mmCIF file of C-alpha atoms in Angstrom:
data_model
loop_
_atom_site.group_PDB
_atom_site.id
_atom_site.type_symbol
_atom_site.label_atom_id
_atom_site.label_comp_id
_atom_site.label_asym_id
_atom_site.label_seq_id
_atom_site.Cartn_x
_atom_site.Cartn_y
_atom_site.Cartn_z
ATOM 1 C CA MET Q 818 -10.490 0.919 -26.412
ATOM 2 C CA ALA Q 819 -7.792 0.596 -29.042
ATOM 3 C CA PHE Q 820 -6.909 -2.075 -31.593
ATOM 4 C CA LEU Q 821 -3.768 -3.777 -32.871
ATOM 5 C CA ALA Q 822 -3.759 -5.862 -36.048
ATOM 6 C CA THR Q 823 -1.277 -8.722 -35.909
ATOM 7 C CA VAL Q 824 -0.523 -11.241 -38.624
ATOM 8 C CA ALA Q 825 -2.949 -13.644 -36.942
ATOM 9 C CA HIS Q 826 -5.882 -11.514 -35.771
ATOM 10 C CA LEU Q 827 -7.178 -8.203 -34.436
ATOM 11 C CA ILE Q 828 -6.486 -7.470 -30.762
ATOM 12 C CA ALA Q 829 -8.684 -5.106 -28.763
ATOM 13 C CA TYR Q 830 -6.845 -3.601 -25.806
ATOM 14 C CA GLN Q 831 -6.979 -0.881 -23.196
ATOM 15 C CA ASP Q 832 -3.917 1.060 -22.068
ATOM 16 C CA SER Q 833 -4.062 3.419 -19.088
ATOM 17 C CA GLY Q 834 -1.210 5.239 -20.804
ATOM 18 C CA GLU Q 835 1.072 6.525 -18.026
ATOM 19 C CA THR Q 836 4.453 6.037 -19.707
ATOM 20 C CA TYR Q 837 6.239 7.165 -16.524
ATOM 21 C CA LEU Q 838 4.857 4.199 -14.564
ATOM 22 C CA PRO Q 839 6.022 0.579 -14.673
ATOM 23 C CA ALA Q 840 3.927 -1.351 -17.174
ATOM 24 C CA LEU Q 841 1.674 -4.209 -16.102
ATOM 25 C CA LEU Q 842 0.282 -6.566 -18.759
ATOM 26 C CA MET Q 843 -2.895 -8.367 -17.681
ATOM 27 C CA ALA Q 844 -4.291 -11.516 -19.330
ATOM 28 C CA HIS Q 845 -7.844 -12.665 -18.622
ATOM 29 C CA PRO Q 846 -9.384 -16.142 -18.176
ATOM 30 C CA LEU Q 847 -11.041 -18.189 -20.902
ATOM 31 C CA GLY Q 848 -14.594 -17.073 -21.697
ATOM 32 C CA MET Q 849 -14.291 -13.664 -20.050
ATOM 33 C CA SER Q 850 -12.743 -10.373 -21.222
ATOM 34 C CA HIS Q 851 -10.244 -7.727 -20.191
ATOM 35 C CA ALA Q 852 -13.027 -6.241 -18.034
ATOM 36 C CA VAL Q 853 -12.122 -8.739 -15.279
ATOM 37 C CA TRP Q 854 -9.272 -6.338 -14.443
ATOM 38 C CA ASP Q 855 -11.340 -3.137 -14.236
ATOM 39 C CA GLU Q 856 -11.570 -2.923 -10.445
ATOM 40 C CA VAL Q 857 -7.940 -3.956 -10.042
ATOM 41 C CA CYS Q 858 -6.798 -1.259 -12.477
ATOM 42 C CA ASP Q 859 -8.868 1.358 -10.654
ATOM 43 C CA GLN Q 860 -7.110 0.483 -7.406
ATOM 44 C CA LEU Q 861 -3.654 0.355 -9.027
ATOM 45 C CA HIS Q 862 -4.080 3.818 -10.577
ATOM 46 C CA GLY Q 863 -0.910 5.802 -10.046
ATOM 47 C CA HIS Q 864 1.159 2.685 -9.400
ATOM 48 C CA TYR Q 865 1.122 0.872 -12.760
ATOM 49 C CA ARG Q 866 0.486 1.528 -16.404
ATOM 50 C CA CYS Q 867 -2.208 -1.121 -16.864
ATOM 51 C CA VAL Q 868 -2.419 -2.790 -20.275
ATOM 52 C CA ARG Q 869 -5.075 -5.460 -20.760
ATOM 53 C CA TRP Q 870 -6.467 -7.060 -23.877
ATOM 54 C CA ASP Q 871 -9.122 -9.485 -25.111
ATOM 55 C CA LEU Q 872 -8.268 -12.990 -26.267
ATOM 56 C CA PRO Q 873 -9.233 -13.970 -29.839
ATOM 57 C CA GLY Q 874 -12.997 -14.072 -30.274
ATOM 58 C CA HIS Q 875 -13.507 -12.563 -26.810
ATOM 59 C CA GLY Q 876 -14.714 -9.103 -25.905
ATOM 60 C CA SER Q 877 -13.954 -6.800 -28.835
ATOM 61 C CA SER Q 878 -11.047 -8.748 -30.347
ATOM 62 C CA GLY Q 879 -11.318 -10.334 -33.772
ATOM 63 C CA VAL Q 880 -12.130 -14.011 -34.146
ATOM 64 C CA ALA Q 881 -9.522 -16.700 -34.688
ATOM 65 C CA THR Q 882 -9.368 -17.766 -38.315
ATOM 66 C CA ASP Q 883 -6.632 -20.369 -37.844
ATOM 67 C CA ASP Q 884 -5.655 -22.761 -35.074
ATOM 68 C CA LEU Q 885 -4.486 -21.152 -31.842
ATOM 69 C CA SER Q 886 -1.587 -22.002 -29.563
ATOM 70 C CA ILE Q 887 -0.294 -20.641 -26.293
ATOM 71 C CA ALA Q 888 2.868 -19.586 -28.130
ATOM 72 C CA LEU Q 889 0.761 -17.452 -30.469
ATOM 73 C CA LEU Q 890 -1.087 -15.863 -27.537
ATOM 74 C CA ALA Q 891 2.194 -15.084 -25.762
ATOM 75 C CA ASN Q 892 3.492 -13.466 -28.934
ATOM 76 C CA ASP Q 893 0.317 -11.365 -29.005
ATOM 77 C CA ALA Q 894 1.351 -10.009 -25.607
ATOM 78 C CA LEU Q 895 4.851 -9.226 -26.846
ATOM 79 C CA ALA Q 896 3.490 -7.617 -30.012
ATOM 80 C CA LEU Q 897 1.260 -5.409 -27.885
ATOM 81 C CA ALA Q 898 4.183 -4.412 -25.648
ATOM 82 C CA ASP Q 899 6.291 -3.642 -28.728
ATOM 83 C CA ALA Q 900 3.533 -1.542 -30.277
ATOM 84 C CA LEU Q 901 3.321 0.500 -27.074
ATOM 85 C CA ASP Q 902 7.128 0.882 -26.809
ATOM 86 C CA ILE Q 903 7.203 -1.109 -23.579
ATOM 87 C CA GLU Q 904 10.592 -2.752 -23.225
ATOM 88 C CA SER Q 905 10.022 -4.555 -19.913
ATOM 89 C CA PHE Q 906 6.882 -5.162 -17.905
ATOM 90 C CA SER Q 907 5.285 -6.946 -15.009
ATOM 91 C CA PHE Q 908 2.660 -9.538 -15.828
ATOM 92 C CA ILE Q 909 -0.451 -10.934 -14.208
ATOM 93 C CA GLY Q 910 -2.622 -13.611 -15.766
ATOM 94 C CA THR Q 911 -5.467 -15.807 -14.602
ATOM 95 C CA SER Q 912 -6.257 -19.323 -15.875
ATOM 96 C CA ILE Q 913 -5.290 -19.375 -19.568
ATOM 97 C CA GLY Q 914 -3.859 -15.914 -18.893
ATOM 98 C CA GLY Q 915 -1.533 -17.553 -16.387
ATOM 99 C CA VAL Q 916 -0.534 -20.119 -19.005
ATOM 100 C CA ILE Q 917 0.371 -17.249 -21.320
ATOM 101 C CA GLY Q 918 2.540 -15.915 -18.502
ATOM 102 C CA GLN Q 919 4.273 -19.281 -18.163
ATOM 103 C CA HIS Q 920 5.149 -19.189 -21.847
ATOM 104 C CA LEU Q 921 6.509 -15.649 -21.534
ATOM 105 C CA CYS Q 922 8.789 -16.940 -18.769
ATOM 106 C CA GLN Q 923 10.193 -19.343 -21.332
ATOM 107 C CA ILE Q 924 10.532 -17.124 -24.407
ATOM 108 C CA ALA Q 925 11.083 -13.622 -23.001
ATOM 109 C CA PRO Q 926 12.417 -13.841 -19.436
ATOM 110 C CA GLN Q 927 14.590 -10.750 -19.968
ATOM 111 C CA ARG Q 928 11.480 -8.601 -20.471
ATOM 112 C CA LEU Q 929 9.688 -9.676 -17.318
ATOM 113 C CA GLU Q 930 9.855 -7.841 -14.013
ATOM 114 C CA GLN Q 931 7.369 -9.093 -11.401
ATOM 115 C CA VAL Q 932 5.203 -12.065 -12.435
ATOM 116 C CA TRP Q 933 1.905 -13.014 -10.776
ATOM 117 C CA LEU Q 934 0.142 -16.144 -12.022
ATOM 118 C CA THR Q 935 -3.289 -16.775 -10.546
ATOM 119 C CA ASN Q 936 -5.627 -19.751 -10.680
ATOM 120 C CA THR Q 937 -3.662 -21.582 -13.325
ATOM 121 C CA GLY Q 938 -1.464 -24.633 -13.708
ATOM 122 C CA ALA Q 939 1.422 -26.242 -15.524
ATOM 123 C CA VAL Q 940 -1.314 -28.612 -16.728
ATOM 124 C CA ILE Q 941 -4.984 -27.643 -16.527
ATOM 125 C CA GLY Q 942 -7.573 -30.392 -16.761
ATOM 126 C CA THR Q 943 -7.130 -33.233 -19.231
ATOM 127 C CA LYS Q 944 -6.842 -33.442 -22.987
ATOM 128 C CA GLU Q 945 -10.041 -35.454 -23.094
ATOM 129 C CA ALA Q 946 -11.999 -32.892 -21.084
ATOM 130 C CA TRP Q 947 -10.833 -29.999 -23.276
ATOM 131 C CA ALA Q 948 -11.641 -31.954 -26.439
ATOM 132 C CA GLU Q 949 -15.120 -32.625 -25.090
ATOM 133 C CA ARG Q 950 -15.587 -28.955 -24.182
ATOM 134 C CA ALA Q 951 -14.496 -27.835 -27.662
ATOM 135 C CA ASP Q 952 -16.846 -30.318 -29.314
ATOM 136 C CA ASN Q 953 -19.792 -29.251 -27.145
ATOM 137 C CA VAL Q 954 -19.187 -25.568 -27.894
ATOM 138 C CA ARG Q 955 -19.125 -26.242 -31.612
ATOM 139 C CA ARG Q 956 -22.324 -28.333 -31.442
ATOM 140 C CA LEU Q 957 -24.352 -26.398 -28.899
ATOM 141 C CA GLY Q 958 -22.851 -22.916 -28.818
ATOM 142 C CA LEU Q 959 -21.767 -20.937 -25.766
ATOM 143 C CA THR Q 960 -25.252 -19.522 -25.216
ATOM 144 C CA GLU Q 961 -26.494 -23.019 -24.395
ATOM 145 C CA MET Q 962 -23.519 -23.733 -22.119
ATOM 146 C CA VAL Q 963 -23.303 -20.621 -19.951
ATOM 147 C CA GLU Q 964 -25.097 -22.182 -16.993
ATOM 148 C CA ALA Q 965 -22.684 -25.128 -17.002
ATOM 149 C CA ILE Q 966 -19.490 -23.063 -17.345
ATOM 150 C CA THR Q 967 -19.881 -19.853 -15.350
ATOM 151 C CA PRO Q 968 -20.618 -21.306 -11.883
ATOM 152 C CA ARG Q 969 -17.059 -22.701 -11.956
ATOM 153 C CA TRP Q 970 -15.697 -19.139 -11.986
ATOM 154 C CA PHE Q 971 -16.819 -18.017 -8.531
ATOM 155 C CA SER Q 972 -17.241 -19.420 -5.042
ATOM 156 C CA PRO Q 973 -20.797 -20.489 -4.075
ATOM 157 C CA SER Q 974 -20.998 -17.840 -1.347
ATOM 158 C CA TYR Q 975 -20.012 -15.085 -3.776
ATOM 159 C CA VAL Q 976 -22.633 -16.164 -6.307
ATOM 160 C CA GLU Q 977 -25.282 -16.290 -3.575
ATOM 161 C CA GLN Q 978 -24.451 -12.730 -2.508
ATOM 162 C CA ASN Q 979 -23.870 -11.360 -6.026
ATOM 163 C CA PRO Q 980 -26.188 -13.182 -8.452
ATOM 164 C CA GLU Q 981 -26.167 -10.227 -10.854
ATOM 165 C CA VAL Q 982 -22.403 -10.555 -11.335
ATOM 166 C CA LEU Q 983 -22.823 -14.166 -12.427
ATOM 167 C CA GLN Q 984 -25.632 -13.120 -14.776
ATOM 168 C CA GLY Q 985 -23.487 -10.383 -16.281
ATOM 169 C CA TRP Q 986 -20.607 -12.734 -17.015
ATOM 170 C CA GLN Q 987 -23.032 -15.244 -18.496
ATOM 171 C CA VAL Q 988 -24.047 -12.544 -20.980
ATOM 172 C CA GLN Q 989 -20.380 -11.880 -21.768
ATOM 173 C CA LEU Q 990 -19.635 -15.572 -22.280
ATOM 174 C CA SER Q 991 -22.597 -15.993 -24.619
ATOM 175 C CA ARG Q 992 -21.333 -13.138 -26.796
ATOM 176 C CA ASN Q 993 -17.930 -14.721 -27.400
ATOM 177 C CA ASP Q 994 -17.162 -16.485 -30.662
ATOM 178 C CA ASN Q 995 -17.841 -20.221 -30.441
ATOM 179 C CA GLU Q 996 -15.055 -21.328 -32.784
ATOM 180 C CA SER Q 997 -12.426 -19.120 -31.150
ATOM 181 C CA TYR Q 998 -13.394 -20.477 -27.734
ATOM 182 C CA ALA Q 999 -13.157 -24.046 -29.028
ATOM 183 C CA LYS Q 1000 -9.717 -23.377 -30.518
ATOM 184 C CA LEU Q 1001 -8.543 -22.005 -27.160
ATOM 185 C CA CYS Q 1002 -9.784 -25.184 -25.481
ATOM 186 C CA GLU Q 1003 -7.705 -27.189 -27.928
ATOM 187 C CA ALA Q 1004 -4.689 -24.985 -27.207
ATOM 188 C CA LEU Q 1005 -5.055 -25.624 -23.464
ATOM 189 C CA ALA Q 1006 -5.244 -29.368 -24.119
ATOM 190 C CA GLN Q 1007 -1.673 -29.258 -25.423
ATOM 191 C CA VAL Q 1008 -0.174 -27.472 -22.400
ATOM 192 C CA ASP Q 1009 2.251 -29.309 -20.130
ATOM 193 C CA ASN Q 1010 4.841 -27.011 -18.554
ATOM 194 C CA ARG Q 1011 5.933 -29.276 -15.716
ATOM 195 C CA ASP Q 1012 9.445 -29.587 -17.169
ATOM 196 C CA ASN Q 1013 9.637 -26.240 -18.995
ATOM 197 C CA LEU Q 1014 9.931 -23.616 -16.252
ATOM 198 C CA VAL Q 1015 12.956 -24.604 -14.192
ATOM 199 C CA GLY Q 1016 15.174 -22.285 -16.224
ATOM 200 C CA TYR Q 1017 13.261 -19.140 -15.254
ATOM 201 C CA ALA Q 1018 15.380 -17.341 -12.663
ATOM 202 C CA GLY Q 1019 12.977 -14.526 -11.762
ATOM 203 C CA MET Q 1020 10.627 -14.441 -8.806
ATOM 204 C CA VAL Q 1021 7.110 -15.731 -9.479
ATOM 205 C CA ALA Q 1022 4.163 -15.246 -7.164
ATOM 206 C CA LEU Q 1023 1.435 -17.880 -7.518
ATOM 207 C CA LEU Q 1024 -2.077 -17.324 -6.223
ATOM 208 C CA GLY Q 1025 -5.029 -19.693 -5.960
ATOM 209 C CA GLY Q 1026 -8.503 -19.813 -4.473
ATOM 210 C CA ALA Q 1027 -9.549 -22.375 -1.892
ATOM 211 C CA GLN Q 1028 -12.967 -22.590 -3.606
ATOM 212 C CA ASP Q 1029 -11.579 -22.862 -7.144
ATOM 213 C CA VAL Q 1030 -12.847 -26.054 -8.774
ATOM 214 C CA SER Q 1031 -11.229 -25.329 -12.162
ATOM 215 C CA THR Q 1032 -7.640 -24.963 -10.926
ATOM 216 C CA PRO Q 1033 -7.701 -26.074 -7.269
ATOM 217 C CA PRO Q 1034 -4.781 -25.444 -4.893
ATOM 218 C CA ALA Q 1035 -3.276 -28.833 -5.741
ATOM 219 C CA THR Q 1036 -2.874 -27.678 -9.345
ATOM 220 C CA LEU Q 1037 -1.003 -24.569 -8.174
ATOM 221 C CA LYS Q 1038 1.262 -26.699 -5.982
ATOM 222 C CA VAL Q 1039 2.339 -28.703 -9.013
ATOM 223 C CA LEU Q 1040 3.067 -25.449 -10.850
ATOM 224 C CA GLN Q 1041 5.096 -24.204 -7.869
ATOM 225 C CA THR Q 1042 7.406 -27.213 -8.092
ATOM 226 C CA ALA Q 1043 7.970 -26.511 -11.789
ATOM 227 C CA PHE Q 1044 9.615 -23.166 -10.992
ATOM 228 C CA THR Q 1045 12.953 -22.806 -9.278
ATOM 229 C CA THR Q 1046 11.678 -19.945 -7.102
ATOM 230 C CA ALA Q 1047 7.955 -19.402 -6.663
ATOM 231 C CA THR Q 1048 5.764 -18.495 -3.726
ATOM 232 C CA LEU Q 1049 2.210 -19.801 -3.355
ATOM 233 C CA THR Q 1050 -0.674 -18.054 -1.619
ATOM 234 C CA ILE Q 1051 -4.229 -19.383 -1.345
ATOM 235 C CA PHE Q 1052 -7.165 -17.023 -0.775
ATOM 236 C CA GLU Q 1053 -9.792 -18.609 1.430
ATOM 237 C CA GLU Q 1054 -13.437 -18.487 0.287
ATOM 238 C CA VAL Q 1055 -12.407 -17.329 -3.209
ATOM 239 C CA GLY Q 1056 -12.999 -19.102 -6.505
ATOM 240 C CA HIS Q 1057 -11.374 -19.016 -9.930
ATOM 241 C CA VAL Q 1058 -11.347 -15.267 -10.689
ATOM 242 C CA PRO Q 1059 -10.015 -13.267 -7.723
ATOM 243 C CA SER Q 1060 -9.809 -10.048 -9.767
ATOM 244 C CA VAL Q 1061 -13.627 -10.021 -9.789
ATOM 245 C CA GLU Q 1062 -14.442 -11.769 -6.538
ATOM 246 C CA ALA Q 1063 -11.736 -10.283 -4.306
ATOM 247 C CA SER Q 1064 -10.185 -7.346 -6.154
ATOM 248 C CA GLN Q 1065 -9.096 -5.436 -3.037
ATOM 249 C CA GLN Q 1066 -7.486 -8.531 -1.549
ATOM 250 C CA LEU Q 1067 -5.714 -9.177 -4.838
ATOM 251 C CA VAL Q 1068 -4.383 -5.607 -5.033
ATOM 252 C CA ASN Q 1069 -3.120 -5.800 -1.453
ATOM 253 C CA TYR Q 1070 -1.377 -9.042 -2.345
ATOM 254 C CA MET Q 1071 0.214 -7.509 -5.438
ATOM 255 C CA GLN Q 1072 1.434 -4.446 -3.589
ATOM 256 C CA CYS Q 1073 3.231 -6.623 -1.060
ATOM 257 C CA ASN Q 1074 5.896 -6.993 -3.743
ATOM 258 C CA VAL Q 1075 7.813 -10.146 -2.911
ATOM 259 C CA GLU Q 1076 10.961 -8.696 -4.448
ATOM 260 C CA ARG Q 1077 10.924 -5.778 -2.001
ATOM 261 C CA THR Q 1078 10.368 -7.679 1.245
ATOM 262 C CA SER Q 1079 14.088 -7.730 2.017
ATOM 263 C CA VAL Q 1080 14.910 -4.185 0.833
ATOM 264 C CA GLY Q 1081 15.926 -3.154 4.348
ATOM 265 C CA GLU Q 1082 18.498 -5.930 4.411
ATOM 266 C CA THR Q 1083 19.731 -6.058 0.830
ATOM 267 C CA GLY Q 1084 18.813 -2.702 -0.726
ATOM 268 C CA ILE Q 1085 17.840 -2.100 -4.344
ATOM 269 C CA GLY Q 1086 20.216 -2.763 -7.216
ATOM 270 C CA TYR Q 1087 21.548 0.094 -9.338
ATOM 271 C CA GLU Q 1088 19.858 -1.108 -12.545
ATOM 272 C CA GLN Q 1089 16.450 -1.246 -10.875
ATOM 273 C CA GLY Q 1090 16.904 2.248 -9.481
ATOM 274 C CA LEU Q 1091 18.105 3.533 -12.855
ATOM 275 C CA LYS Q 1092 14.998 2.177 -14.550
ATOM 276 C CA GLN Q 1093 12.759 4.025 -12.084
ATOM 277 C CA ARG Q 1094 14.818 7.232 -12.378
ATOM 278 C CA LYS Q 1095 14.427 7.189 -16.169
ATOM 279 C CA ARG Q 1096 10.687 6.627 -15.891
ATOM 280 C CA ILE Q 1097 10.218 9.614 -13.608
ATOM 281 C CA LEU Q 1098 12.762 12.134 -14.888
ATOM 282 C CA GLY Q 1099 12.968 11.006 -18.514
ATOM 283 C CA GLU Q 1100 15.749 9.371 -20.495
ATOM 284 C CA ALA Q 1101 17.274 12.694 -21.613
ATOM 285 C CA HIS Q 1102 17.773 14.105 -18.115
ATOM 286 C CA VAL Q 1103 19.269 10.878 -16.754
ATOM 287 C CA ALA Q 1104 21.592 10.560 -19.759
ATOM 288 C CA LYS Q 1105 22.796 14.140 -19.216
ATOM 289 C CA ALA Q 1106 23.378 13.586 -15.495
ATOM 290 C CA SER Q 1107 25.290 10.381 -16.195
ATOM 291 C CA LYS Q 1108 27.388 12.044 -18.902
ATOM 292 C CA ASN Q 1109 28.313 14.924 -16.599
ATOM 293 C CA ALA Q 1110 29.428 12.619 -13.777
ATOM 294 C CA ASN Q 1111 33.156 12.245 -13.144
ATOM 295 C CA THR Q 1112 35.380 10.477 -10.644
ATOM 296 C CA LEU Q 1113 34.270 12.858 -7.907
ATOM 297 C CA ASP Q 1114 30.500 12.429 -8.048
ATOM 298 C CA SER Q 1115 30.010 9.129 -9.887
ATOM 299 C CA PRO Q 1116 29.652 7.189 -6.602
ATOM 300 C CA PHE Q 1117 27.129 9.824 -5.461
ATOM 301 C CA GLN Q 1118 25.075 9.402 -8.665
ATOM 302 C CA GLN Q 1119 25.023 5.641 -8.059
ATOM 303 C CA PHE Q 1120 24.041 6.199 -4.434
ATOM 304 C CA ILE Q 1121 21.031 8.413 -5.200
ATOM 305 C CA THR Q 1122 19.983 6.105 -8.035
ATOM 306 C CA ARG Q 1123 19.856 3.110 -5.694
ATOM 307 C CA THR Q 1124 18.344 4.871 -2.673
ATOM 308 C CA ALA Q 1125 16.278 7.863 -3.788
ATOM 309 C CA TRP Q 1126 14.996 6.282 -6.999
ATOM 310 C CA GLY Q 1127 15.187 2.552 -6.338
ATOM 311 C CA GLU Q 1128 14.156 2.353 -2.692
ATOM 312 C CA LEU Q 1129 12.068 5.510 -2.204
ATOM 313 C CA TRP Q 1130 10.397 6.303 -5.532
ATOM 314 C CA GLY Q 1131 10.212 2.592 -6.339
ATOM 315 C CA ASP Q 1132 8.114 1.792 -3.278
ATOM 316 C CA SER Q 1133 4.423 1.376 -4.111
ATOM 317 C CA SER Q 1134 3.081 2.633 -0.771
ATOM 318 C CA LEU Q 1135 2.580 6.051 -2.407
ATOM 319 C CA THR Q 1136 1.800 6.853 -6.033
ATOM 320 C CA VAL Q 1137 4.446 8.717 -8.010
ATOM 321 C CA GLN Q 1138 2.106 11.721 -8.141
ATOM 322 C CA GLN Q 1139 1.922 11.781 -4.351
ATOM 323 C CA ARG Q 1140 5.705 11.544 -4.110
ATOM 324 C CA SER Q 1141 6.052 14.322 -6.682
ATOM 325 C CA MET Q 1142 3.868 16.692 -4.670
ATOM 326 C CA ILE Q 1143 5.637 15.848 -1.398
ATOM 327 C CA THR Q 1144 9.047 16.374 -3.000
ATOM 328 C CA THR Q 1145 8.011 19.658 -4.606
ATOM 329 C CA ALA Q 1146 6.691 20.987 -1.287
ATOM 330 C CA ILE Q 1147 9.861 20.068 0.607
ATOM 331 C CA LEU Q 1148 12.162 21.586 -2.016
ATOM 332 C CA ALA Q 1149 10.069 24.767 -2.146
ATOM 333 C CA ALA Q 1150 10.064 25.146 1.636
ATOM 334 C CA LEU Q 1151 13.830 24.637 1.767
ATOM 335 C CA GLY Q 1152 14.514 26.918 -1.195
ATOM 336 C CA ARG Q 1153 16.434 24.281 -3.145
ATOM 337 C CA ASP Q 1154 16.008 26.010 -6.495
ATOM 338 C CA GLY Q 1155 18.025 23.684 -8.724
ATOM 339 C CA GLU Q 1156 16.184 20.548 -7.680
ATOM 340 C CA LEU Q 1157 12.881 22.439 -7.402
ATOM 341 C CA GLY Q 1158 13.044 23.489 -11.052
ATOM 342 C CA LEU Q 1159 13.676 19.891 -12.062
ATOM 343 C CA HIS Q 1160 10.774 18.594 -10.007
ATOM 344 C CA LEU Q 1161 8.408 21.322 -11.201
ATOM 345 C CA ARG Q 1162 9.064 20.130 -14.736
ATOM 346 C CA THR Q 1163 8.773 16.514 -13.620
ATOM 347 C CA ALA Q 1164 5.387 17.224 -11.990
ATOM 348 C CA LYS Q 1165 4.041 18.170 -15.412
ATOM 349 C CA ARG Q 1166 5.445 14.960 -16.854
ATOM 350 C CA LEU Q 1167 3.693 12.944 -14.137
ATOM 351 C CA GLY Q 1168 0.291 14.501 -14.768
ATOM 352 C CA ILE Q 1169 0.097 16.869 -11.792
ATOM 353 C CA ASN Q 1170 -2.371 19.583 -12.755
ATOM 354 C CA GLU Q 1171 -2.316 23.304 -12.039
ATOM 355 C CA ASN Q 1172 -4.857 23.115 -9.226
ATOM 356 C CA GLN Q 1173 -2.822 20.441 -7.457
ATOM 357 C CA LEU Q 1174 0.442 22.374 -7.754
ATOM 358 C CA ARG Q 1175 -1.256 25.531 -6.509
ATOM 359 C CA GLN Q 1176 -2.436 23.686 -3.401
ATOM 360 C CA VAL Q 1177 1.036 22.258 -2.812
ATOM 361 C CA LEU Q 1178 2.554 25.739 -2.857
ATOM 362 C CA MET Q 1179 -0.280 27.166 -0.738
ATOM 363 C CA HIS Q 1180 0.609 24.560 1.876
ATOM 364 C CA VAL Q 1181 4.217 25.691 1.632
ATOM 365 C CA SER Q 1182 3.097 29.270 2.341
ATOM 366 C CA ILE Q 1183 1.343 28.211 5.564
ATOM 367 C CA TYR Q 1184 3.813 25.648 6.867
ATOM 368 C CA GLY Q 1185 7.075 26.788 5.275
ATOM 369 C CA GLY Q 1186 6.621 30.536 4.951
ATOM 370 C CA VAL Q 1187 5.135 33.006 2.476
ATOM 371 C CA PRO Q 1188 8.525 34.090 1.040
ATOM 372 C CA ALA Q 1189 9.394 30.483 0.195
ATOM 373 C CA ALA Q 1190 6.023 29.943 -1.476
ATOM 374 C CA ASN Q 1191 6.218 33.256 -3.342
ATOM 375 C CA HIS Q 1192 9.606 32.303 -4.741
ATOM 376 C CA ALA Q 1193 8.348 28.837 -5.663
ATOM 377 C CA PHE Q 1194 5.346 30.296 -7.529
ATOM 378 C CA SER Q 1195 7.739 32.483 -9.512
ATOM 379 C CA LEU Q 1196 9.998 29.547 -10.315
ATOM 380 C CA ALA Q 1197 6.975 27.477 -11.358
ATOM 381 C CA LYS Q 1198 5.930 30.157 -13.837
ATOM 382 C CA ASP Q 1199 9.479 30.219 -15.211
ATOM 383 C CA ASN Q 1200 9.102 26.469 -15.800
ATOM 384 C CA GLY Q 1201 5.925 26.759 -17.836
ATOM 385 C CA TRP Q 1202 3.202 26.605 -15.192
ATOM 386 C CA GLY Q 1203 0.099 28.800 -15.520
ATOM 387 C CA ASP Q 1204 -1.521 30.794 -18.325
ATOM 388 C CA ALA Q 1205 -1.901 34.530 -18.769
ATOM 389 C CA LEU Q 1206 -5.009 36.092 -17.242
ATOM 390 C CA LEU Q 1207 -7.539 37.350 -19.779
#
C-alpha cells in the first residue's frame, strides 16, 4: 500500500510496479475498495502493471473534506498516473468507477489505450434516489444500511453459494466514511453523459451482468449509444461486481482485446509497436537503434517494430517474461550473439531471475546442444548474470 496526497485528499493505492508492462488503472464501485480487483490482478500478472486505488473515505484513503465531483475523481486518476510516470494507460472501472472512466474519455482521450467500463451507465439511477441515499447515510450511518445495500452487488445464486463473501463486503462497507459516501452519492446524482461521449474516437468495451439490479443491461445499452464505437457484452448469472463474482470470466473477456481481433487482416500500427518495443527494451536502446538507422535499414526497423514488437510481443497470450525466456532460448540455440546479449540484458529488466535463466540455458544444452549452451552461459556472465562462488 502506498499513498498520494493531492490538493483535495489522501489517496491510498497499490501499484504492481512492472514499468515494462502496459499500465492498467482500475477504479472500484461505490462502497467497496480497491480489493475488488485482487483476483483480477493476480490473473493479469505478467500482462499488465495493475494500479488500483481507494475512493475518498473508502478503504485506506482519506475522507472527503469538501464536496466531490466526478471531475475531481477523474483528476485523482490522472494525478496518480502522473505520480507514477505513466504517460498512457488502459482503464477499467465498475459502477462509479465506470463513470470516472467516462469522464477520462472526455478530458484525457489521448492518454487512454483500451477502455473497459463495467456495470455502469451514462446516467445511473435518479437524482431523487441518490439524494435519499445520501440523506439516509448521514442519518443512519452505513453500518445500519449494509443489509439494504450489499445484496444489490451480487447475483442471488452467488450470495447463496458464497455467503461469507457478502458478509466480508458488508464489513468493508460499514468501515467506510459516512460523509464521503454521501458526497459520492451526490456526485453520481449530477451525472448525465448521454450527450458527452460521442467525441471519443477510441474503442470502448462495455460489460454488464444479467442479474445486475443497480445498472441493468438496459442502462448499459443507453451508454453504448452515447459512444461512437462501443461493444456491449452481458454476463449471464452475474450481478453488479464481476471482478468479485466472475473474475476468471472477466479476465478472459479482457484478454480478448477487441482492438486485436483484426490483427491478421490489418496488422499493428508502427506507433503501437514502438510503444511496446520501448517498454521491453527501454527508451535508450530504441532511441539508439532509431538514430543509427539510415535509408538502407529504416524500412526494416519499421517492419520489426510493427511485427516483432507490435504483433508478437504485444499479444497477451503469453506474458512478456515467457516471451523473454523463449526468445533467449532460441537465440542461444542458434548462436545469435548480438541479439542474445541484448535479450540477456532485457531478461534482467523484465524480472527473470537467475534460476529461471539457468533452466532456460539447461534446456538449450539438451535440445540445442551443449556447445551452444556453454557459449550462452559465458555470454550471460559477460552481461552481468551470476555472482562469484564463495
